[in-house]
CSV table of C-alpha atoms in Angstrom, one decimal:
chain,number,residue,atom,x,y,z
T,25,UNK,CA,128.2,102.9,42.9
T,26,UNK,CA,125.6,100.7,44.5
T,27,UNK,CA,122.0,100.9,43.7
T,28,UNK,CA,119.8,102.9,46.0
T,29,UNK,CA,118.0,100.9,48.7
T,30,UNK,CA,115.8,101.5,51.6
T,31,UNK,CA,117.1,100.9,55.2
T,32,UNK,CA,114.6,100.8,58.1
T,33,UNK,CA,115.7,103.1,61.0
T,34,UNK,CA,114.0,104.8,63.8
T,35,UNK,CA,110.6,104.0,62.7
T,36,UNK,CA,111.1,105.1,59.0
T,37,UNK,CA,112.8,104.0,55.8
T,38,UNK,CA,115.7,106.0,54.6
T,39,UNK,CA,117.0,105.8,51.0
T,40,UNK,CA,120.8,105.1,51.1
T,41,UNK,CA,123.4,104.8,48.4
T,42,UNK,CA,127.0,103.5,49.0
T,43,UNK,CA,130.1,103.9,46.9
T,44,UNK,CA,133.4,102.0,47.1
T,45,UNK,CA,134.8,98.8,48.8
T,46,UNK,CA,132.9,97.8,51.9
T,47,UNK,CA,136.2,97.5,53.8
T,48,UNK,CA,137.4,101.0,53.1
T,49,UNK,CA,137.1,103.6,55.8
T,50,UNK,CA,133.6,105.0,55.7
T,51,UNK,CA,132.5,108.7,55.2
T,52,UNK,CA,128.8,109.5,55.8
T,53,UNK,CA,127.6,112.6,53.7
T,54,UNK,CA,124.6,114.4,55.1
T,55,UNK,CA,122.6,117.0,53.2
T,56,UNK,CA,119.1,117.5,52.3
T,57,UNK,CA,118.9,114.9,49.8
T,58,UNK,CA,121.7,112.4,48.5
T,59,UNK,CA,122.0,114.6,45.5
T,60,UNK,CA,123.4,117.4,47.8
T,61,UNK,CA,126.5,115.6,47.2
T,62,UNK,CA,127.7,115.4,43.6
T,63,UNK,CA,128.2,111.8,42.0
T,64,UNK,CA,131.7,112.7,41.0
T,65,UNK,CA,132.7,113.9,44.5
T,66,UNK,CA,131.4,110.5,45.9
T,67,UNK,CA,133.2,108.6,43.0
T,68,UNK,CA,136.5,110.3,43.5
T,69,UNK,CA,136.4,109.6,47.1
T,70,UNK,CA,136.5,106.0,46.6
T,71,UNK,CA,139.9,106.4,45.1
T,72,UNK,CA,141.5,107.4,48.2
T,73,UNK,CA,140.1,104.9,49.1
T,74,UNK,CA,136.8,105.6,51.1
T,75,UNK,CA,133.5,103.8,51.5
T,76,UNK,CA,130.9,106.7,50.8
T,77,UNK,CA,127.3,106.7,52.2
T,78,UNK,CA,124.8,109.3,51.1
T,79,UNK,CA,121.1,109.5,51.8
T,80,UNK,CA,117.9,111.1,51.5
T,81,UNK,CA,116.6,112.7,54.8
T,82,UNK,CA,112.9,112.1,55.8
T,83,UNK,CA,110.5,113.9,53.7
T,84,UNK,CA,112.9,114.0,50.8
T,85,UNK,CA,113.9,111.9,47.8
T,86,UNK,CA,112.9,108.2,48.3
T,87,UNK,CA,113.0,108.2,52.0
T,88,UNK,CA,109.6,108.0,54.1
T,89,UNK,CA,107.5,111.0,53.0
T,90,UNK,CA,104.6,112.2,55.1
T,91,UNK,CA,104.2,116.0,55.2
T,92,UNK,CA,107.2,118.3,55.1
T,93,UNK,CA,105.1,121.3,56.0
T,94,UNK,CA,104.2,119.7,59.2
T,95,UNK,CA,107.0,117.3,60.2
T,96,UNK,CA,106.0,115.0,62.9
T,97,UNK,CA,109.7,114.7,64.1
T,98,UNK,CA,112.4,116.9,65.4
T,99,UNK,CA,115.9,117.7,64.6
T,100,UNK,CA,117.1,115.3,67.2
T,101,UNK,CA,115.1,112.6,65.4
T,102,UNK,CA,117.2,113.3,62.3
T,103,UNK,CA,120.3,113.0,64.5
T,104,UNK,CA,119.1,109.6,65.6
T,105,UNK,CA,118.3,108.5,62.1
T,106,UNK,CA,121.9,109.2,61.1
T,107,UNK,CA,123.2,107.2,64.1
T,108,UNK,CA,121.0,104.3,63.6
T,109,UNK,CA,121.8,104.3,59.8
T,110,UNK,CA,125.5,103.8,60.6
T,111,UNK,CA,124.6,100.8,62.9
T,112,UNK,CA,122.3,99.3,60.4
T,113,UNK,CA,125.0,99.4,57.8
T,114,UNK,CA,127.3,97.8,60.2
T,115,UNK,CA,129.6,100.9,60.5
T,116,UNK,CA,130.6,101.5,64.2
T,117,UNK,CA,132.2,105.0,63.2
T,118,UNK,CA,132.5,107.2,60.2
T,119,UNK,CA,133.9,110.4,59.2
T,120,UNK,CA,130.8,112.5,59.2
T,121,UNK,CA,130.3,115.6,56.8
T,122,UNK,CA,127.4,117.8,56.7
T,123,UNK,CA,126.5,120.5,54.1
T,124,UNK,CA,124.2,123.4,54.9
T,125,UNK,CA,121.3,121.9,57.1
T,126,UNK,CA,123.1,118.7,57.1
T,127,UNK,CA,125.8,120.5,59.1
T,128,UNK,CA,123.3,120.8,62.0
T,129,UNK,CA,122.7,117.1,62.0
T,130,UNK,CA,126.5,116.5,61.7
T,131,UNK,CA,127.3,118.7,64.8
T,132,UNK,CA,124.6,117.0,66.9
T,133,UNK,CA,125.8,113.6,65.8
T,134,UNK,CA,129.4,114.5,67.1
T,135,UNK,CA,127.9,116.0,70.3
T,136,UNK,CA,125.3,113.3,71.2
T,137,UNK,CA,126.8,110.2,69.6
T,138,UNK,CA,130.7,110.9,69.8
T,139,UNK,CA,131.4,107.1,69.4
T,140,UNK,CA,129.9,107.1,66.0
T,141,UNK,CA,132.1,110.1,64.6
T,142,UNK,CA,135.7,109.4,63.9
T,143,UNK,CA,136.2,112.8,62.2
T,144,UNK,CA,133.9,115.7,61.3
T,145,UNK,CA,133.7,118.0,58.4
T,146,UNK,CA,131.2,120.9,58.3
T,147,UNK,CA,130.5,122.8,55.1
T,148,UNK,CA,128.6,126.1,54.4
T,149,UNK,CA,126.7,125.6,57.7
T,150,UNK,CA,126.4,127.6,61.1
T,151,UNK,CA,126.3,126.7,64.9
T,152,UNK,CA,122.7,127.6,65.4
T,153,UNK,CA,119.4,126.3,64.1
T,154,UNK,CA,116.8,128.1,61.8
T,155,UNK,CA,115.8,131.5,63.2
T,156,UNK,CA,117.4,134.8,64.0
T,157,UNK,CA,121.3,134.5,64.1
T,158,UNK,CA,123.0,135.1,67.5
T,159,UNK,CA,124.1,138.8,68.1
T,160,UNK,CA,127.7,138.0,67.2
T,161,UNK,CA,127.1,136.1,64.0
T,162,UNK,CA,126.2,137.5,60.7
T,163,UNK,CA,122.6,137.4,59.4
T,164,UNK,CA,121.6,136.3,56.0
T,165,UNK,CA,122.8,138.8,53.2
T,166,UNK,CA,120.2,141.5,53.1
T,167,UNK,CA,120.0,141.4,49.1
T,168,UNK,CA,119.7,137.6,49.1
T,169,UNK,CA,116.7,138.0,51.6
T,170,UNK,CA,115.2,140.6,49.3
T,171,UNK,CA,115.3,138.2,46.6
T,172,UNK,CA,114.1,135.3,48.4
T,173,UNK,CA,110.9,137.3,49.6
T,174,UNK,CA,110.2,139.1,46.5
T,175,UNK,CA,110.7,136.6,43.8
T,176,UNK,CA,107.7,135.0,42.4
T,177,UNK,CA,107.0,131.5,43.7
T,178,UNK,CA,107.3,128.8,41.1
T,179,UNK,CA,104.7,126.2,40.6
T,180,UNK,CA,106.3,123.6,42.8
T,181,UNK,CA,104.5,120.9,41.2
T,182,UNK,CA,105.8,121.7,37.9
T,183,UNK,CA,109.2,120.5,36.9
T,184,UNK,CA,110.1,123.2,34.4
T,185,UNK,CA,108.9,125.9,36.7
T,186,UNK,CA,110.9,124.4,39.6
T,187,UNK,CA,114.1,123.9,37.5
T,188,UNK,CA,114.0,127.6,36.4
T,189,UNK,CA,113.5,128.9,40.0
T,190,UNK,CA,116.2,126.9,41.2
T,191,UNK,CA,118.7,128.1,38.7
T,192,UNK,CA,117.8,131.7,39.4
T,193,UNK,CA,118.1,130.9,43.3
T,194,UNK,CA,121.5,129.4,42.7
T,195,UNK,CA,122.7,132.6,40.8
T,196,UNK,CA,122.0,134.4,44.1
T,197,UNK,CA,123.5,131.8,46.2
T,198,UNK,CA,126.8,131.7,44.2
T,199,UNK,CA,130.1,133.6,44.9
T,200,UNK,CA,131.8,135.9,42.7
T,201,UNK,CA,133.3,133.1,40.6
T,202,UNK,CA,130.0,132.4,39.2
T,203,UNK,CA,128.1,129.1,38.7
T,204,UNK,CA,127.4,126.5,36.1
T,205,UNK,CA,123.9,127.0,35.2
T,206,UNK,CA,123.3,124.0,33.0
T,207,UNK,CA,124.7,121.7,35.9
T,208,UNK,CA,122.3,123.4,38.5
T,209,UNK,CA,119.4,122.8,36.1
T,210,UNK,CA,120.4,119.1,35.7
T,211,UNK,CA,120.7,118.6,39.4
T,212,UNK,CA,117.4,120.3,40.2
T,213,UNK,CA,115.6,118.3,37.5
T,214,UNK,CA,117.2,115.0,39.2
T,215,UNK,CA,116.0,116.1,42.5
T,216,UNK,CA,112.5,116.6,41.2
T,217,UNK,CA,112.4,113.3,39.4
T,218,UNK,CA,113.5,111.4,42.5
T,219,UNK,CA,111.1,112.9,44.9
T,220,UNK,CA,108.3,110.5,46.0
T,221,UNK,CA,104.7,112.1,46.5
T,222,UNK,CA,102.7,109.7,48.4
T,223,UNK,CA,98.9,109.5,48.0
T,224,UNK,CA,97.2,112.4,49.7
T,225,UNK,CA,100.4,114.4,50.0
T,226,UNK,CA,100.6,117.9,48.6
T,227,UNK,CA,103.0,117.7,45.6
T,228,UNK,CA,104.0,121.4,45.9
T,229,UNK,CA,105.1,120.9,49.5
T,230,UNK,CA,107.1,117.7,48.8
T,231,UNK,CA,109.0,119.1,45.7
T,232,UNK,CA,109.6,122.4,47.7
T,233,UNK,CA,111.2,120.5,50.6
T,234,UNK,CA,113.1,118.5,48.4
T,235,UNK,CA,114.7,121.4,46.6
T,236,UNK,CA,115.2,124.0,49.6
T,237,UNK,CA,114.7,122.0,52.8
T,238,UNK,CA,111.6,123.8,54.1
T,239,UNK,CA,110.9,121.1,56.6
T,240,UNK,CA,113.8,122.4,58.7
T,241,UNK,CA,111.8,125.7,59.3
T,242,UNK,CA,108.8,123.9,60.5
T,243,UNK,CA,110.4,121.4,62.9
T,244,UNK,CA,111.2,121.6,66.4
T,245,UNK,CA,114.8,122.1,66.7
T,246,UNK,CA,115.2,121.5,70.4
T,247,UNK,CA,117.8,123.1,72.8
T,248,UNK,CA,120.6,125.1,71.5
T,249,UNK,CA,123.9,123.4,71.1
T,250,UNK,CA,126.3,126.2,70.3
T,251,UNK,CA,127.4,126.5,73.9
T,252,UNK,CA,128.3,122.8,73.6
T,253,UNK,CA,130.7,122.9,70.8
T,254,UNK,CA,133.7,122.8,73.1
T,255,UNK,CA,132.7,119.2,73.9
T,256,UNK,CA,133.2,117.9,70.1
T,257,UNK,CA,136.3,115.5,70.4
T,258,UNK,CA,136.5,114.5,66.8
T,259,UNK,CA,139.0,116.1,64.6
T,260,UNK,CA,137.2,118.7,62.7
T,261,UNK,CA,137.5,120.7,59.5
T,262,UNK,CA,135.3,123.6,58.7
T,263,UNK,CA,135.0,124.4,54.9
T,264,UNK,CA,133.1,127.9,54.2
T,265,UNK,CA,132.8,129.9,51.1
T,266,UNK,CA,134.1,133.4,51.6
T,267,UNK,CA,131.2,134.9,49.5
T,268,UNK,CA,128.3,132.8,51.1
T,269,UNK,CA,125.3,134.9,51.4
T,270,UNK,CA,123.0,132.6,53.2
T,271,UNK,CA,125.5,131.6,56.0
T,272,UNK,CA,128.2,134.3,55.6
T,273,UNK,CA,131.6,133.1,56.6
T,274,UNK,CA,131.4,134.5,60.1
T,275,UNK,CA,129.3,131.4,60.9
T,276,UNK,CA,132.2,129.2,59.8
T,277,UNK,CA,134.8,131.2,61.6
T,278,UNK,CA,132.7,130.8,64.8
T,279,UNK,CA,132.6,127.0,64.3
T,280,UNK,CA,136.4,126.8,63.8
T,281,UNK,CA,137.0,129.0,66.9
T,282,UNK,CA,134.7,127.1,69.2
T,283,UNK,CA,135.2,123.5,68.2
T,284,UNK,CA,138.6,122.5,69.9
T,285,UNK,CA,141.4,122.2,67.3
T,286,UNK,CA,139.0,122.8,64.4
T,287,UNK,CA,140.7,124.0,61.2
T,288,UNK,CA,139.1,126.6,58.9
T,289,UNK,CA,139.5,126.2,54.9
T,290,UNK,CA,138.3,129.2,53.2
T,291,UNK,CA,137.0,129.0,49.7
T,292,UNK,CA,137.6,132.2,47.7
T,293,UNK,CA,134.7,133.3,45.3
T,294,UNK,CA,132.5,130.7,46.6
T,295,UNK,CA,128.9,131.0,48.0
T,296,UNK,CA,126.4,128.5,49.4
T,297,UNK,CA,127.5,125.9,46.8
T,298,UNK,CA,129.8,122.9,45.9
T,299,UNK,CA,131.1,123.9,42.4
T,300,UNK,CA,133.6,121.8,40.7
T,301,UNK,CA,136.3,124.1,41.3
T,302,UNK,CA,136.4,123.3,45.1
T,303,UNK,CA,135.8,119.5,44.7
T,304,UNK,CA,139.5,118.6,45.2
T,305,UNK,CA,139.9,120.6,48.4
T,306,UNK,CA,136.7,119.1,49.7
T,307,UNK,CA,137.7,115.6,48.8
T,308,UNK,CA,141.1,116.0,50.5
T,309,UNK,CA,139.4,117.1,53.7
T,310,UNK,CA,136.9,114.3,53.7
T,311,UNK,CA,139.8,111.7,53.0
T,312,UNK,CA,141.5,112.7,56.2
T,313,UNK,CA,141.5,109.9,58.9
C-alpha cells in the first residue's frame, strides 16, 4: 500500500491511495471516501494481481474541502475528476467500480468517457440520481426512512456521538445476515479522524458529509442518464444485496436489464454494505478483465 497523496485534477486536489504493482491492470474504486472500500479488499485484489486506486471525493477525507452543504460543483464535475485522475496517474483505462453514490459516478464515467473504462462494476447503487425513484423502481424501504427521519441527530462534530450514530444506522442498513458492530464503529472512527475541516468550515457539515454523503443531495446532478444506459459498452457486473433497504434490489435488476450484456450477482442476506462474507465474490468480479 502506498502512502496517501494529493493529486491535482480539475481545479481541486484529490487524496489518492494506491495498492499493488504499477504494471498490474488497474482498478479504480469510487465511493464517498476512500474508506468506502475496506483495506483488505484492496490488498487481496493486488494478489490477482491488480493495481488498486481508491480516493476521497471532493468535500470528504483529505481531498479539497470547501462547503459540503453548498457544493459549488455538479455530479458531472465529480465524473470529470475521476477521468482526470486516471490521466494524472498515467492510466489510460481502468476497471471502474462504484459503490452506492459512487455508482452514479461510475455509470456516467462509462457513458461520457467510455475510452477510460475497460470494465464496470456497480455495487448497491441505482440508475437515477437523488430524489424520488422512477415509477418502475422501488423506493427506499419505509421502515428505514422512518428511522432516518425520526432518529435523533448526533453531534456531528463529536467523534463518539458520530460513531454511535453510524453503528445504529448500519444496523438498519444491514441485511438479515446481520453486521459486525465493532468493525462499523472502527470504520466510522477512521472516517471521522481523516476528515479535514478547513478554517471557517462547519465541522458538523464536514463530518456529516464524510459519513453519509450529504453533498450529493445538495449538488446539481444534471440531466438524467438512465435512458442512456444502453450506450454502455464496457463489460458490466451489477452486484446488489437482496436485503438492501436503501436502494432495494429492483434498482440493481434495472441496471442489469438495461446495460447491454450486464450480469447481476445477488448477495443473499446483504443490505447496503460490504461485509467480509461477500468480499471474495466482489473481489472475483473486480478481478475480471
